[in-house]
Tab-separated table of C-alpha atoms and ligand atoms in Angstrom:
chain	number	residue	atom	x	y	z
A	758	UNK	CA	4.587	-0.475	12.682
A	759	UNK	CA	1.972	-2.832	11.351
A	760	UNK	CA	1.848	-6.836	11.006
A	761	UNK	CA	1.317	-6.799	7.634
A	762	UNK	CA	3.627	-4.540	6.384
A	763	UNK	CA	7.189	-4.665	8.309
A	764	UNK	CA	9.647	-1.670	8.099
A	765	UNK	CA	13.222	-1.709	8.708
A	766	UNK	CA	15.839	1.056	8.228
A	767	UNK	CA	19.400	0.197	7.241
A	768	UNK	CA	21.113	3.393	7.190
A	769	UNK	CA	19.670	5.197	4.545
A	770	UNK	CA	18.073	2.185	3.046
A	771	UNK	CA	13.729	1.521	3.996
A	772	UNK	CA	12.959	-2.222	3.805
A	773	UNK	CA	8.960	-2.809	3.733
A	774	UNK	CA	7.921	-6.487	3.513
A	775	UNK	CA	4.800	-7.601	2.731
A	776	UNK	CA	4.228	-10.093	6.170
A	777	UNK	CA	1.379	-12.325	5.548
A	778	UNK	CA	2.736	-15.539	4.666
A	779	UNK	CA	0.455	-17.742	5.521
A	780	UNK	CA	-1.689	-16.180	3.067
A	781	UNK	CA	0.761	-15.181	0.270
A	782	UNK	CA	1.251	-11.843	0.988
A	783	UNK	CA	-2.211	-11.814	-0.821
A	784	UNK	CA	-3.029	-7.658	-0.805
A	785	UNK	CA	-5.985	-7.169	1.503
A	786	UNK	CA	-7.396	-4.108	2.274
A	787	UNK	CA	-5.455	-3.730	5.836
A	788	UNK	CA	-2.351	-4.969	3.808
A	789	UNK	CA	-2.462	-1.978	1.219
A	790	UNK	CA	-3.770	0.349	4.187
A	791	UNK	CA	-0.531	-0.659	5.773
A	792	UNK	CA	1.947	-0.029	3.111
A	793	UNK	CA	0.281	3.302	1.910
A	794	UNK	CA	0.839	4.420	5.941
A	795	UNK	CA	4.963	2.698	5.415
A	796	UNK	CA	5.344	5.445	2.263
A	797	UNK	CA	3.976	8.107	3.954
A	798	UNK	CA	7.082	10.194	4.936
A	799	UNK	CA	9.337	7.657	3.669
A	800	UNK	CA	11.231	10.290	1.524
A	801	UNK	CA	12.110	12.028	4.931
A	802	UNK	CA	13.830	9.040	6.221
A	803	UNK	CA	15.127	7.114	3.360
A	804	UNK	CA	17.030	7.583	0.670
A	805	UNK	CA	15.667	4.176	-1.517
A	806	UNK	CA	13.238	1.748	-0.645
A	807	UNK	CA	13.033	-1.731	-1.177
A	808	UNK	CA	9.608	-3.809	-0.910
A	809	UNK	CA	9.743	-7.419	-0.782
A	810	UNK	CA	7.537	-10.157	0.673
A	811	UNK	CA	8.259	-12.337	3.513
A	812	UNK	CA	8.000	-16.824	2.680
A	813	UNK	CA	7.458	-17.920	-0.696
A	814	UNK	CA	5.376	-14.970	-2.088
A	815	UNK	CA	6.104	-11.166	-3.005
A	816	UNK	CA	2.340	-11.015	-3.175
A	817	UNK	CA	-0.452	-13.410	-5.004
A	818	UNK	CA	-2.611	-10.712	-5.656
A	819	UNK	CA	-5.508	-9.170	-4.211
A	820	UNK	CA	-7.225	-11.128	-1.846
A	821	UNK	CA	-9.371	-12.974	-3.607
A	822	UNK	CA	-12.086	-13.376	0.003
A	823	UNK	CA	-12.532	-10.028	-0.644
A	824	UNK	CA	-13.142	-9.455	-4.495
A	825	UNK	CA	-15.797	-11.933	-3.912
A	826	UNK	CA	-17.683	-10.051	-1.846
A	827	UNK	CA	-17.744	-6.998	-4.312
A	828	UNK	CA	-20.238	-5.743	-6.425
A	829	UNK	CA	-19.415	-3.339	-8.941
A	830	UNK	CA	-18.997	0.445	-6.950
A	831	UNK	CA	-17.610	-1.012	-4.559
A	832	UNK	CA	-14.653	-3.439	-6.698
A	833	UNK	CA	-14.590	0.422	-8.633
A	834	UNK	CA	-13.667	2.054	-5.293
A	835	UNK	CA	-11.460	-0.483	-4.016
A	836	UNK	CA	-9.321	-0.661	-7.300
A	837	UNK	CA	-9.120	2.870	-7.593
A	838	UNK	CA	-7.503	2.893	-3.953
A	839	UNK	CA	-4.849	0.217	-4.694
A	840	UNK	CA	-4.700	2.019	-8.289
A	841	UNK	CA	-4.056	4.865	-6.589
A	842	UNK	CA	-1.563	3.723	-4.111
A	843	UNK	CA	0.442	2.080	-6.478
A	844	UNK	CA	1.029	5.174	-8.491
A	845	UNK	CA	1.632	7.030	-5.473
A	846	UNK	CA	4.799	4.643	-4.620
A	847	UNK	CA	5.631	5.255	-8.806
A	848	UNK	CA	5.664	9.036	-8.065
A	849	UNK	CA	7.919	9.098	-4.984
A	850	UNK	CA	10.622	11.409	-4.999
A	851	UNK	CA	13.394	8.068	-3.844
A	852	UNK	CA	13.979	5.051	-6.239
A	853	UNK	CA	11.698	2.114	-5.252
A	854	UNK	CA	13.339	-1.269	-6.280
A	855	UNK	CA	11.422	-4.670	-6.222
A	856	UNK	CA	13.203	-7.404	-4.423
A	857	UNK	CA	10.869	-10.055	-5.919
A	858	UNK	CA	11.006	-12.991	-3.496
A	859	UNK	CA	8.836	-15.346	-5.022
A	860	UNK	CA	5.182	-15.477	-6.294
A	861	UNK	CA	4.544	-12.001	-8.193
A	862	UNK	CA	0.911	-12.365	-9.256
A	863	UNK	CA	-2.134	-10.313	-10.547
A	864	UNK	CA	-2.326	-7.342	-7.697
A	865	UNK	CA	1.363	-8.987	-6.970
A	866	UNK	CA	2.980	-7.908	-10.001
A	867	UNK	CA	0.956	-5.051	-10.674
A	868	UNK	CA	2.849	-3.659	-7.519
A	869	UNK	CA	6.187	-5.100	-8.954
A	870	UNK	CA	5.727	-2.804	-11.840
A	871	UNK	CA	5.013	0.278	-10.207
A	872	UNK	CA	8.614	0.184	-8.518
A	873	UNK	CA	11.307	1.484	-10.464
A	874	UNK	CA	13.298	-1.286	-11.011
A	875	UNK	CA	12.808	-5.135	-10.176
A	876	UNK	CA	15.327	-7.466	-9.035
A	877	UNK	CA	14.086	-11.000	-9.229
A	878	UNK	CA	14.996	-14.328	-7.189
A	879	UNK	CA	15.484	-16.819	-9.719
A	880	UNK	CA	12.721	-18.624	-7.736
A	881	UNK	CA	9.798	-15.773	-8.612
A	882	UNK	CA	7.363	-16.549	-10.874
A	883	UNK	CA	5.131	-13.936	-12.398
A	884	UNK	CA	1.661	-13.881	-13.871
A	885	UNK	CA	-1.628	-11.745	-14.472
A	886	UNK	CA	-4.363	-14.647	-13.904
A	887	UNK	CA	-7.300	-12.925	-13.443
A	888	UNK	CA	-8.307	-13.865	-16.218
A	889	UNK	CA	-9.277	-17.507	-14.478
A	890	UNK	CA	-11.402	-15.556	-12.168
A	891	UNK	CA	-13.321	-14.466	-14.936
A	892	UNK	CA	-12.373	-10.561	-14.387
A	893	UNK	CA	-9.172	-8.576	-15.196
A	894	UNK	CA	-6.097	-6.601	-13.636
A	895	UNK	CA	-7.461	-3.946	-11.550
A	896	UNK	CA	-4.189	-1.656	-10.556
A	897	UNK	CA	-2.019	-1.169	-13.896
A	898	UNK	CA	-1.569	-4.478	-15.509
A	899	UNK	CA	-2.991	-3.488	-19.046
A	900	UNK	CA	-1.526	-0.645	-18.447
A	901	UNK	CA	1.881	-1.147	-17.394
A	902	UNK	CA	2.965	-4.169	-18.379
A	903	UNK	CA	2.465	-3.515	-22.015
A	904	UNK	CA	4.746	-0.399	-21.270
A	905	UNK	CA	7.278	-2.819	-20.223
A	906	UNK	CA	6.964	-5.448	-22.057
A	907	UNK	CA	5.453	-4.392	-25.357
A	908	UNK	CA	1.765	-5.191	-26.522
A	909	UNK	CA	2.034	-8.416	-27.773
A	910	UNK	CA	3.791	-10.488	-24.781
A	911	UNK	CA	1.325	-8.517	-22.395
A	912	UNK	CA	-1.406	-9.685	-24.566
A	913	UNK	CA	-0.292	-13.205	-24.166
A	914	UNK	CA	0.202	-13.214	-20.063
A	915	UNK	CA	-3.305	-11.428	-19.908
A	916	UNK	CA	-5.593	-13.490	-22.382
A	917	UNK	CA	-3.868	-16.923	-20.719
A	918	UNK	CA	-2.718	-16.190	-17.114
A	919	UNK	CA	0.029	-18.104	-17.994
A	920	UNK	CA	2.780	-17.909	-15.364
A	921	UNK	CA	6.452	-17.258	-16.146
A	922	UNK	CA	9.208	-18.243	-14.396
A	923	UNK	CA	12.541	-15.371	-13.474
A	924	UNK	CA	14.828	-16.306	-16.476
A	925	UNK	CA	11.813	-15.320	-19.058
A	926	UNK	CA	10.574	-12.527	-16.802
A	927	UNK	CA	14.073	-11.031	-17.338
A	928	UNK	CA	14.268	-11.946	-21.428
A	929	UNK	CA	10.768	-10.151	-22.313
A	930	UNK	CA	11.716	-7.168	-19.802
A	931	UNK	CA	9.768	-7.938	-17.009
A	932	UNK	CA	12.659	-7.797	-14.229
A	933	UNK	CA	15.470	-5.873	-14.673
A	934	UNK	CA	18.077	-8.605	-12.739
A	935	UNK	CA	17.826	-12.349	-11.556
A	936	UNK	CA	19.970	-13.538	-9.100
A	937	UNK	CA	20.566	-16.584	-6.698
A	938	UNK	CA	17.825	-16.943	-4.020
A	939	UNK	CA	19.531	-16.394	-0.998
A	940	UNK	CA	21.330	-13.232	-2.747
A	941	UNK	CA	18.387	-11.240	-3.206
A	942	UNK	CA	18.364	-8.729	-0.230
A	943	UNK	CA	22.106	-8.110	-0.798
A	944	UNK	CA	21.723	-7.149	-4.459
A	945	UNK	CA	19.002	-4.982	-3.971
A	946	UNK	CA	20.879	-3.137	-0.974
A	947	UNK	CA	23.661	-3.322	-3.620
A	948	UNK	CA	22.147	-1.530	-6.277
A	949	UNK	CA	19.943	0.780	-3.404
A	950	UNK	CA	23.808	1.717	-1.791
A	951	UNK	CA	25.003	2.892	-5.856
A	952	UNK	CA	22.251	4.939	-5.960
A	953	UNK	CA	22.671	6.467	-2.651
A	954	UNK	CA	26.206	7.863	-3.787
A	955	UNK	CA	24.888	9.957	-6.286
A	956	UNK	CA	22.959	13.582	-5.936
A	957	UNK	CA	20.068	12.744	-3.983
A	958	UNK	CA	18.772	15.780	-6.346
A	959	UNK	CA	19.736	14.126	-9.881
A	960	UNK	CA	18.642	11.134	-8.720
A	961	UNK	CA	15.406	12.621	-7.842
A	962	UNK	CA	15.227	14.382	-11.200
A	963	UNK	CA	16.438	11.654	-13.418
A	964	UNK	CA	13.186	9.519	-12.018
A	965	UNK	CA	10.613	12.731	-12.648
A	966	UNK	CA	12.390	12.547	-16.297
A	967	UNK	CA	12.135	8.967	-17.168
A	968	UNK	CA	8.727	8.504	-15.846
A	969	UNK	CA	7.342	11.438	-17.756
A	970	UNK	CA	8.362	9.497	-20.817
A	971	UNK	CA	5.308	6.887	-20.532
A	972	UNK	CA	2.840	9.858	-20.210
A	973	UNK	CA	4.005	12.508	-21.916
A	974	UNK	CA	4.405	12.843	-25.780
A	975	UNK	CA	7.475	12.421	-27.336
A	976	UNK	CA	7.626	16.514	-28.213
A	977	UNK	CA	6.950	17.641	-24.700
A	978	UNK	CA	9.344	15.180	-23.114
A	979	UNK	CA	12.069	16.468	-24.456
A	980	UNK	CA	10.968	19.803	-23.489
A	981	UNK	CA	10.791	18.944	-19.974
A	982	UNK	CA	14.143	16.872	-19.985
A	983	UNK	CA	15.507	19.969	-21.098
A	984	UNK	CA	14.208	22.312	-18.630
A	985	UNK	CA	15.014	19.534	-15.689
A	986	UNK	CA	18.457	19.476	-17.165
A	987	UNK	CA	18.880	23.405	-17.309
A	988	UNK	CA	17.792	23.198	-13.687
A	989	UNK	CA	20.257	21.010	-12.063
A	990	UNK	CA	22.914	23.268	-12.980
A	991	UNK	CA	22.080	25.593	-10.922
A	992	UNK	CA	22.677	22.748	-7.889
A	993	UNK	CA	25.807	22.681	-6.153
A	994	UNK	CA	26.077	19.165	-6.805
A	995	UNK	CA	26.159	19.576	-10.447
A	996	UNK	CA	29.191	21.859	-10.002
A	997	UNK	CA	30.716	19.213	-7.549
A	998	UNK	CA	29.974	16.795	-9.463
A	999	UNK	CA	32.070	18.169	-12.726
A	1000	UNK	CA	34.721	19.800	-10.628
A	1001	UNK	CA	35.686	15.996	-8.484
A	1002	UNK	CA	35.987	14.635	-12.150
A	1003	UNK	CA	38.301	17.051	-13.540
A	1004	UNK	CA	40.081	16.642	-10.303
A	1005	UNK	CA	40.536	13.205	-10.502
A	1006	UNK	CA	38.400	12.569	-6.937
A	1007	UNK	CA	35.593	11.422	-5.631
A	1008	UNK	CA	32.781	14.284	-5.311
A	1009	UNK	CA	30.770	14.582	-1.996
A	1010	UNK	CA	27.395	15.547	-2.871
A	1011	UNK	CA	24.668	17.704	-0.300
A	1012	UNK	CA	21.283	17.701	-1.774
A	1013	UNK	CA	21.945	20.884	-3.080
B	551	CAA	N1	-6.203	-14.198	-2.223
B	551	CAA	C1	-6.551	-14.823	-1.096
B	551	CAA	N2	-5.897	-15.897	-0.616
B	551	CAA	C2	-4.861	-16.358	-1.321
B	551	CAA	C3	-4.440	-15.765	-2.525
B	551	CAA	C4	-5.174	-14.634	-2.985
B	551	CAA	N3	-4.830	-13.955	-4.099
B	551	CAA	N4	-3.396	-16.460	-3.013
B	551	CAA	C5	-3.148	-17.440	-2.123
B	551	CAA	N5	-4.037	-17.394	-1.099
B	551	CAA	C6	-4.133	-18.279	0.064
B	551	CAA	C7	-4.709	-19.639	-0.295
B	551	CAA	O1	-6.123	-19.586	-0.328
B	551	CAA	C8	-4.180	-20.477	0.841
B	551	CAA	O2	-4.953	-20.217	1.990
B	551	CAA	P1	-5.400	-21.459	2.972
B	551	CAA	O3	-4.094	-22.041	3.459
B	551	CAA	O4	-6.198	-20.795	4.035
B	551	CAA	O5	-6.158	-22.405	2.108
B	551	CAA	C9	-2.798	-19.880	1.099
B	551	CAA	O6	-2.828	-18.554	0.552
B	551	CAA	C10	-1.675	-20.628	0.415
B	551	CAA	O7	-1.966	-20.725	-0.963
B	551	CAA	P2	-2.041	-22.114	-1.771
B	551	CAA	O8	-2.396	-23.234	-0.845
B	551	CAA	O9	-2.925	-21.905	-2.954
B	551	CAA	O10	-0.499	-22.246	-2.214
B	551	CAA	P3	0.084	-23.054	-3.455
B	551	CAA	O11	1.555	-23.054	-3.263
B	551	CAA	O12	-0.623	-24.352	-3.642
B	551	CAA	O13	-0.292	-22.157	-4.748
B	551	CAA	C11	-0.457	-20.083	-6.007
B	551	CAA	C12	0.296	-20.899	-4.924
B	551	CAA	C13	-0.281	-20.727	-7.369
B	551	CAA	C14	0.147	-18.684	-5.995
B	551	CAA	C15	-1.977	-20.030	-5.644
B	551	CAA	O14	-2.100	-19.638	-4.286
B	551	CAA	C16	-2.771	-19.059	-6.474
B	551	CAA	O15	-3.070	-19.329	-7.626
B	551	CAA	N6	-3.182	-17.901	-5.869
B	551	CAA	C17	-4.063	-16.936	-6.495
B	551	CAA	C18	-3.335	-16.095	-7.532
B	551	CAA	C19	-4.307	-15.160	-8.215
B	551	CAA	O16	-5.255	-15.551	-8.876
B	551	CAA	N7	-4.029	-13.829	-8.091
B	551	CAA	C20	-4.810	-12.798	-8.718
B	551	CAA	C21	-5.805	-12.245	-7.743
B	551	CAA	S1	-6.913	-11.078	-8.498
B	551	CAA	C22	-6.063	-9.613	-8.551
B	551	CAA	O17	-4.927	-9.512	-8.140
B	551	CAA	C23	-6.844	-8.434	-9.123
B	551	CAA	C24	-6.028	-7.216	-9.379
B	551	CAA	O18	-5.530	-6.992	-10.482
B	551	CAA	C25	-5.853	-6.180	-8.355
């Protein structure tokens, strides 16, 4: 595998960390190269993945040696690529959960928020500061950060590139859990290995559900929901799954 993206496999649990320290896991184009080859045929081998960042960043961003040397087709390009990329890791058919290390900024949390859930180090600190570059977030930040953290707040971080620290990250919605520093790989395996025990095909349905209700109308989301719903019960799991609880057991589900 790459330097700048490292991938481990425990069990059924992917690991990618962002490894470029020295430079705060800052998202250069070799770095997002990297991890778009790591989630390539991760679904085939993995069951969740986690994505952290190696030292005292998850990622600072895009790297700002680069942006500089942009003009305008080519900073369009670019962003659409780690647009792109992002919502490809959104889409996959696993659960992706942030285990956010430490810095989380601009390109950095943008990535954050395209996992399905974040776990935060109560030493991460989060912020959109492009704004002191004199440009703005590229790869989903006024896009999904008002989704998570409503209009206003997202306004706020935006406008004044203010950072925030884990214990307001996790009051305005911004990370879903904050725990102790040296705890952070264990919780996310934690939460990965209760995932893992349910249908691998709910689980994969369930996601397709809940993300088609930030682009979908209210109307035709439940539509959908419904016909996903209908669908699983005609899974063996489903049946499994309802039979193990009348039986007072534990069900053992195939994927099926
Ligand atoms: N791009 C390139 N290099 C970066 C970087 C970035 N985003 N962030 C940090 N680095 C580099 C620094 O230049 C420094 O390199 P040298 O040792 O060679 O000088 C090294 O990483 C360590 O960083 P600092 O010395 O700055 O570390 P610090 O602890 O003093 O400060 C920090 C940490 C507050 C996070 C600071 O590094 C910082 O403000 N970084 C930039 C954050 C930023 O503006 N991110 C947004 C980028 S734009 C973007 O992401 C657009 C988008 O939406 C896609």
């Amino acid at each position: 595998m790459g330097e700048r993206v490292k991938l481990e496999l425990d069990g059924e649990i992917a690991v990618a960390t962002l490894n470029r320290p020295e430079k705060l896991n800052a998202l250069d184009t070799k770095t997002r190269m990297e991890l778009a080859e790591v989630i390539e045929g991760i679904e085939e081998v993995a069951r969740v993945l986690i994505i952290t960042g190696s030292g005292k960043a998850f990622a600072a961003g895009a790297d700002i040696n680069e942006l500089l040397q942009r003009d305008a087709i080519k900073a369009f390009e670019a962003t659409k690529l780690g647009t792109d990329l992002f919502s490809r890791i959104e889409e996959l058919e696993i659960p992706v959960i942030a285990a956010v290390n430490g810095y989380t900024l601009g390109g950095g949390c943008e990535l954050a928020m395209a996992c399905d859930i974040r776990i935060a180090s109560e030493k991460a600190k989060f912020g959109q500061p492009e704004i002191n570059l004199a440009i703005i977030p590229g790869a989903g930040g006024t896009q999904r950060l008002p989704r998570l953290v409503g209009l206003g707040m997202a306004k706020k971080l935006v406008l004044t590139g203010e950072i925030i620290d884990a214990q307001t990250a996790l009051r305005i919605g911004l990370v879903e859990e904050v725990v102790e520093h040296e705890r952070l790989m264990e919780r996310a395996k934690e939460v990965a290995a209760k995932i893992i025990e349910k249908s691998p095909l709910a689980v994969k349905v369930a996601k397709k559900a809940l993300n088609a209700s930030i682009n979908m109308p209210l109307k035709e989301g439940l539509r959908y929901e419904a016909s996903l719903f209908a669908l699983l019960f005609s899974s063996e799991d489903a049946k499994e799954g309802m039979r193990a609880f009348l039986e007072k057991r534990k069900p053992e589900f195939r994927g099926r």
